Amino acid sequence: MNPLGVLEAIGLFFYWIVYLVNPSFREDEKIKEIERKEHQKLTLKIEKKKSQDKEIKEFEENRKNKINNNEDLIKICFDDTVFCDEYQILIEKIKTEIKNIKFRMEFEEEWNNTFSNINYGWYCRNKPNLTIYNTCPIDEDSLDNACKLRQDCISSKNLAWNESLECNSDFSAFLDTIPYSNMKKFDSMTNEEIMLMTANKYKALL
């Protein structure tokens, strides 16, 4: 028999004897176990945050390298419209490239697709859909109400949702009251966060 194994078994035996007969020892062990689990959770949380930060940094570096090399400018712009609107280097690159007819046509097509595929509330969509909610979600200061006013304008002028520049002034004025957020994609979002993200996208597109 392994002498170390015997000593380990004896130590374990005495450990359980003390654990069973000494309430204070048992309580100390419970506290230590709770502390160990909390420390483990904190460590995992920190490691996850480090991993996410690393991925974000690599993504941003890769994106900026592509922009510097004139790669995927349209995709980058419409994958993150707020970034596109704020990153001056990308804006200048697009202004230069858009002189090319093919690039301009692709850019305009993607703009139309992105604008028309936003779906929020009853009215912030290509065609209003009044069957989505049992009760009307509109309130006086809501994004959906701003979209309703825009829909009313384009309907009166027989225009399409994504080609109504003359109906954009009040809509843009409302969007200007909403600051840009650094919020990205979340696994779960509140209604207010979804509204903010949608408003930010509209604001950037216009």
Short mmCIF file of C-alpha atoms in Angstrom, two decimals:
data_model
loop_
_atom_site.label_atom_id
_atom_site.label_comp_id
_atom_site.label_asym_id
_atom_site.label_seq_id
_atom_site.Cartn_x
_atom_site.Cartn_y
_atom_site.Cartn_z
CA MET A 1 0.00 0.00 0.00
CA ASN A 2 1.20 3.50 -0.85
CA PRO A 3 2.34 5.23 2.42
CA LEU A 4 1.20 8.60 1.08
CA GLY A 5 -2.21 7.14 0.31
CA VAL A 6 -2.48 5.83 3.86
CA LEU A 7 -1.53 9.21 5.33
CA GLU A 8 -4.02 10.96 3.07
CA ALA A 9 -6.78 8.57 4.13
CA ILE A 10 -5.94 9.10 7.81
CA GLY A 11 -5.92 12.89 7.34
CA LEU A 12 -9.26 12.75 5.59
CA PHE A 13 -10.67 10.56 8.36
CA PHE A 14 -9.67 13.06 11.06
CA TYR A 15 -10.94 15.94 8.93
CA TRP A 16 -14.41 14.41 8.82
CA ILE A 17 -14.33 13.61 12.54
CA VAL A 18 -13.56 17.26 13.33
CA TYR A 19 -16.10 18.42 10.75
CA LEU A 20 -18.89 16.33 12.27
CA VAL A 21 -18.26 17.05 15.96
CA ASN A 22 -17.12 20.72 15.83
CA PRO A 23 -19.91 23.18 14.80
CA SER A 24 -17.48 26.10 14.56
CA PHE A 25 -15.22 24.15 12.22
CA ARG A 26 -18.21 23.21 10.07
CA GLU A 27 -19.29 26.86 9.87
CA ASP A 28 -15.77 27.96 8.93
CA GLU A 29 -15.68 25.35 6.18
CA LYS A 30 -19.04 26.50 4.83
CA ILE A 31 -17.83 30.11 4.75
CA LYS A 32 -14.62 29.04 3.00
CA GLU A 33 -16.63 27.10 0.42
CA ILE A 34 -18.88 30.12 -0.23
CA GLU A 35 -15.81 32.36 -0.56
CA ARG A 36 -14.19 29.85 -2.91
CA LYS A 37 -17.27 29.75 -5.14
CA GLU A 38 -17.60 33.54 -5.14
CA HIS A 39 -13.92 33.89 -6.02
CA GLN A 40 -14.34 31.35 -8.82
CA LYS A 41 -17.37 33.26 -10.21
CA LEU A 42 -15.48 36.55 -10.06
CA THR A 43 -12.45 35.01 -11.77
CA LEU A 44 -14.62 33.60 -14.57
CA LYS A 45 -16.36 36.97 -14.98
CA ILE A 46 -13.01 38.77 -15.23
CA GLU A 47 -11.68 36.23 -17.75
CA LYS A 48 -14.86 36.53 -19.84
CA LYS A 49 -14.57 40.34 -19.81
CA LYS A 50 -10.91 40.12 -20.88
CA SER A 51 -11.83 37.76 -23.71
CA GLN A 52 -14.66 40.05 -24.88
CA ASP A 53 -12.42 43.13 -24.70
CA LYS A 54 -9.78 41.31 -26.75
CA GLU A 55 -12.34 40.30 -29.39
CA ILE A 56 -13.70 43.87 -29.59
CA LYS A 57 -10.20 45.30 -29.92
CA GLU A 58 -9.29 42.81 -32.67
CA PHE A 59 -12.58 43.52 -34.47
CA GLU A 60 -12.05 47.29 -34.36
CA GLU A 61 -8.44 47.01 -35.52
CA ASN A 62 -9.46 44.71 -38.38
CA ARG A 63 -12.27 47.07 -39.38
CA LYS A 64 -10.00 50.11 -39.45
CA ASN A 65 -7.36 48.20 -41.43
CA LYS A 66 -10.01 47.32 -44.02
CA ILE A 67 -11.09 50.95 -44.24
CA ASN A 68 -7.49 52.08 -44.70
CA ASN A 69 -7.19 49.54 -47.54
CA ASN A 70 -10.54 50.53 -49.10
CA GLU A 71 -12.00 47.08 -48.41
CA ASP A 72 -15.68 46.39 -47.67
CA LEU A 73 -16.50 50.08 -47.22
CA ILE A 74 -20.20 49.62 -47.96
CA LYS A 75 -20.57 46.55 -45.74
CA ILE A 76 -18.74 48.22 -42.86
CA CYS A 77 -20.86 51.35 -43.20
CA PHE A 78 -24.22 49.60 -43.10
CA ASP A 79 -23.26 46.95 -40.57
CA ASP A 80 -22.82 49.79 -38.07
CA THR A 81 -24.48 52.94 -39.35
CA VAL A 82 -23.66 54.98 -36.23
CA PHE A 83 -19.95 54.15 -36.57
CA CYS A 84 -20.20 55.01 -40.28
CA ASP A 85 -21.73 58.40 -39.53
CA GLU A 86 -19.16 59.23 -36.85
CA TYR A 87 -15.91 57.84 -38.29
CA GLN A 88 -14.65 60.68 -40.45
CA ILE A 89 -12.05 58.60 -42.31
CA LEU A 90 -14.76 56.20 -43.53
CA ILE A 91 -16.99 59.12 -44.55
CA GLU A 92 -14.20 60.67 -46.61
CA LYS A 93 -13.39 57.32 -48.23
CA ILE A 94 -17.04 56.88 -49.23
CA LYS A 95 -17.25 60.44 -50.57
CA THR A 96 -14.27 59.66 -52.78
CA GLU A 97 -15.45 56.22 -53.91
CA ILE A 98 -19.02 57.33 -54.56
CA LYS A 99 -17.82 59.18 -57.66
CA ASN A 100 -17.60 55.69 -59.16
CA ILE A 101 -21.03 54.88 -60.67
CA LYS A 102 -20.94 51.19 -59.70
CA PHE A 103 -19.99 52.03 -56.10
CA ARG A 104 -22.71 54.69 -55.89
CA MET A 105 -25.38 52.29 -57.14
CA GLU A 106 -24.31 49.62 -54.62
CA PHE A 107 -24.23 52.18 -51.84
CA GLU A 108 -27.71 53.52 -52.65
CA GLU A 109 -29.11 49.99 -52.90
CA GLU A 110 -27.72 49.08 -49.50
CA TRP A 111 -29.02 52.34 -48.03
CA ASN A 112 -32.51 51.56 -49.34
CA ASN A 113 -32.37 47.99 -48.03
CA THR A 114 -31.13 49.06 -44.59
CA PHE A 115 -33.66 51.88 -44.26
CA SER A 116 -36.58 49.79 -45.46
CA ASN A 117 -35.76 46.77 -43.29
CA ILE A 118 -35.98 48.60 -39.95
CA ASN A 119 -39.07 47.35 -38.12
CA TYR A 120 -40.16 49.02 -34.89
CA GLY A 121 -43.58 49.66 -33.42
CA TRP A 122 -46.55 50.18 -35.70
CA TYR A 123 -45.18 52.86 -38.01
CA CYS A 124 -41.36 52.65 -38.06
CA ARG A 125 -41.36 50.22 -40.96
CA ASN A 126 -41.73 50.14 -44.72
CA LYS A 127 -45.49 49.65 -44.38
CA PRO A 128 -47.40 50.35 -41.14
CA ASN A 129 -48.61 47.22 -39.38
CA LEU A 130 -51.44 47.88 -36.93
CA THR A 131 -51.88 44.20 -35.98
CA ILE A 132 -48.62 43.79 -34.05
CA TYR A 133 -49.85 45.10 -30.68
CA ASN A 134 -53.21 44.82 -28.94
CA THR A 135 -52.98 48.41 -27.78
CA CYS A 136 -51.39 51.36 -29.55
CA PRO A 137 -47.82 51.91 -28.30
CA ILE A 138 -47.71 55.52 -29.48
CA ASP A 139 -47.23 58.35 -27.00
CA GLU A 140 -46.64 62.04 -27.68
CA ASP A 141 -42.82 61.90 -27.52
CA SER A 142 -42.24 58.40 -28.91
CA LEU A 143 -40.22 57.29 -31.92
CA ASP A 144 -43.28 55.43 -33.21
CA ASN A 145 -45.28 58.66 -33.15
CA ALA A 146 -42.52 60.44 -35.13
CA CYS A 147 -42.68 57.59 -37.66
CA LYS A 148 -46.48 57.95 -37.83
CA LEU A 149 -46.16 61.63 -38.73
CA ARG A 150 -43.63 60.69 -41.42
CA GLN A 151 -45.92 57.94 -42.74
CA ASP A 152 -48.82 60.43 -42.87
CA CYS A 153 -46.64 62.83 -44.87
CA ILE A 154 -45.44 60.26 -47.40
CA SER A 155 -48.97 58.85 -47.81
CA SER A 156 -50.36 62.32 -48.56
CA LYS A 157 -47.66 62.78 -51.21
CA ASN A 158 -47.90 59.21 -52.53
CA LEU A 159 -44.21 58.50 -51.81
CA ALA A 160 -42.33 55.40 -50.68
CA TRP A 161 -40.97 55.07 -47.12
CA ASN A 162 -37.35 55.22 -48.27
CA GLU A 163 -37.65 58.01 -50.84
CA SER A 164 -39.37 60.78 -48.92
CA LEU A 165 -36.70 63.42 -48.35
CA GLU A 166 -39.36 66.14 -48.32
CA CYS A 167 -41.00 64.43 -45.33
CA ASN A 168 -37.80 64.16 -43.32
CA SER A 169 -37.48 67.58 -41.68
CA ASP A 170 -39.79 66.95 -38.67
CA PHE A 171 -38.59 63.36 -38.44
CA SER A 172 -34.93 64.44 -38.44
CA ALA A 173 -35.69 67.17 -35.90
CA PHE A 174 -37.10 64.51 -33.55
CA LEU A 175 -34.09 62.22 -34.12
CA ASP A 176 -31.70 65.10 -33.38
CA THR A 177 -33.05 65.21 -29.82
CA ILE A 178 -31.78 61.65 -29.28
CA PRO A 179 -28.02 61.42 -28.65
CA TYR A 180 -25.93 58.69 -30.20
CA SER A 181 -25.26 55.76 -27.92
CA ASN A 182 -22.23 53.46 -27.87
CA MET A 183 -24.62 50.59 -27.32
CA LYS A 184 -23.97 47.60 -29.53
CA LYS A 185 -25.81 44.34 -29.86
CA PHE A 186 -27.06 42.73 -26.61
CA ASP A 187 -28.37 39.27 -25.86
CA SER A 188 -31.35 40.92 -24.21
CA MET A 189 -32.46 44.54 -24.49
CA THR A 190 -35.14 46.65 -22.85
CA ASN A 191 -37.79 48.35 -24.97
CA GLU A 192 -36.08 51.69 -24.32
CA GLU A 193 -32.73 50.32 -25.52
CA ILE A 194 -34.32 48.92 -28.69
CA MET A 195 -35.99 52.29 -29.31
CA LEU A 196 -32.66 54.10 -28.80
CA MET A 197 -30.80 51.74 -31.14
CA THR A 198 -33.52 52.11 -33.80
CA ALA A 199 -33.55 55.91 -33.51
CA ASN A 200 -29.75 55.97 -33.75
CA LYS A 201 -29.88 53.89 -36.93
CA TYR A 202 -32.49 56.16 -38.52
CA LYS A 203 -30.49 59.24 -37.50
CA ALA A 204 -27.28 57.86 -39.03
CA LEU A 205 -29.01 56.80 -42.25
CA LEU A 206 -30.61 60.21 -42.77
#
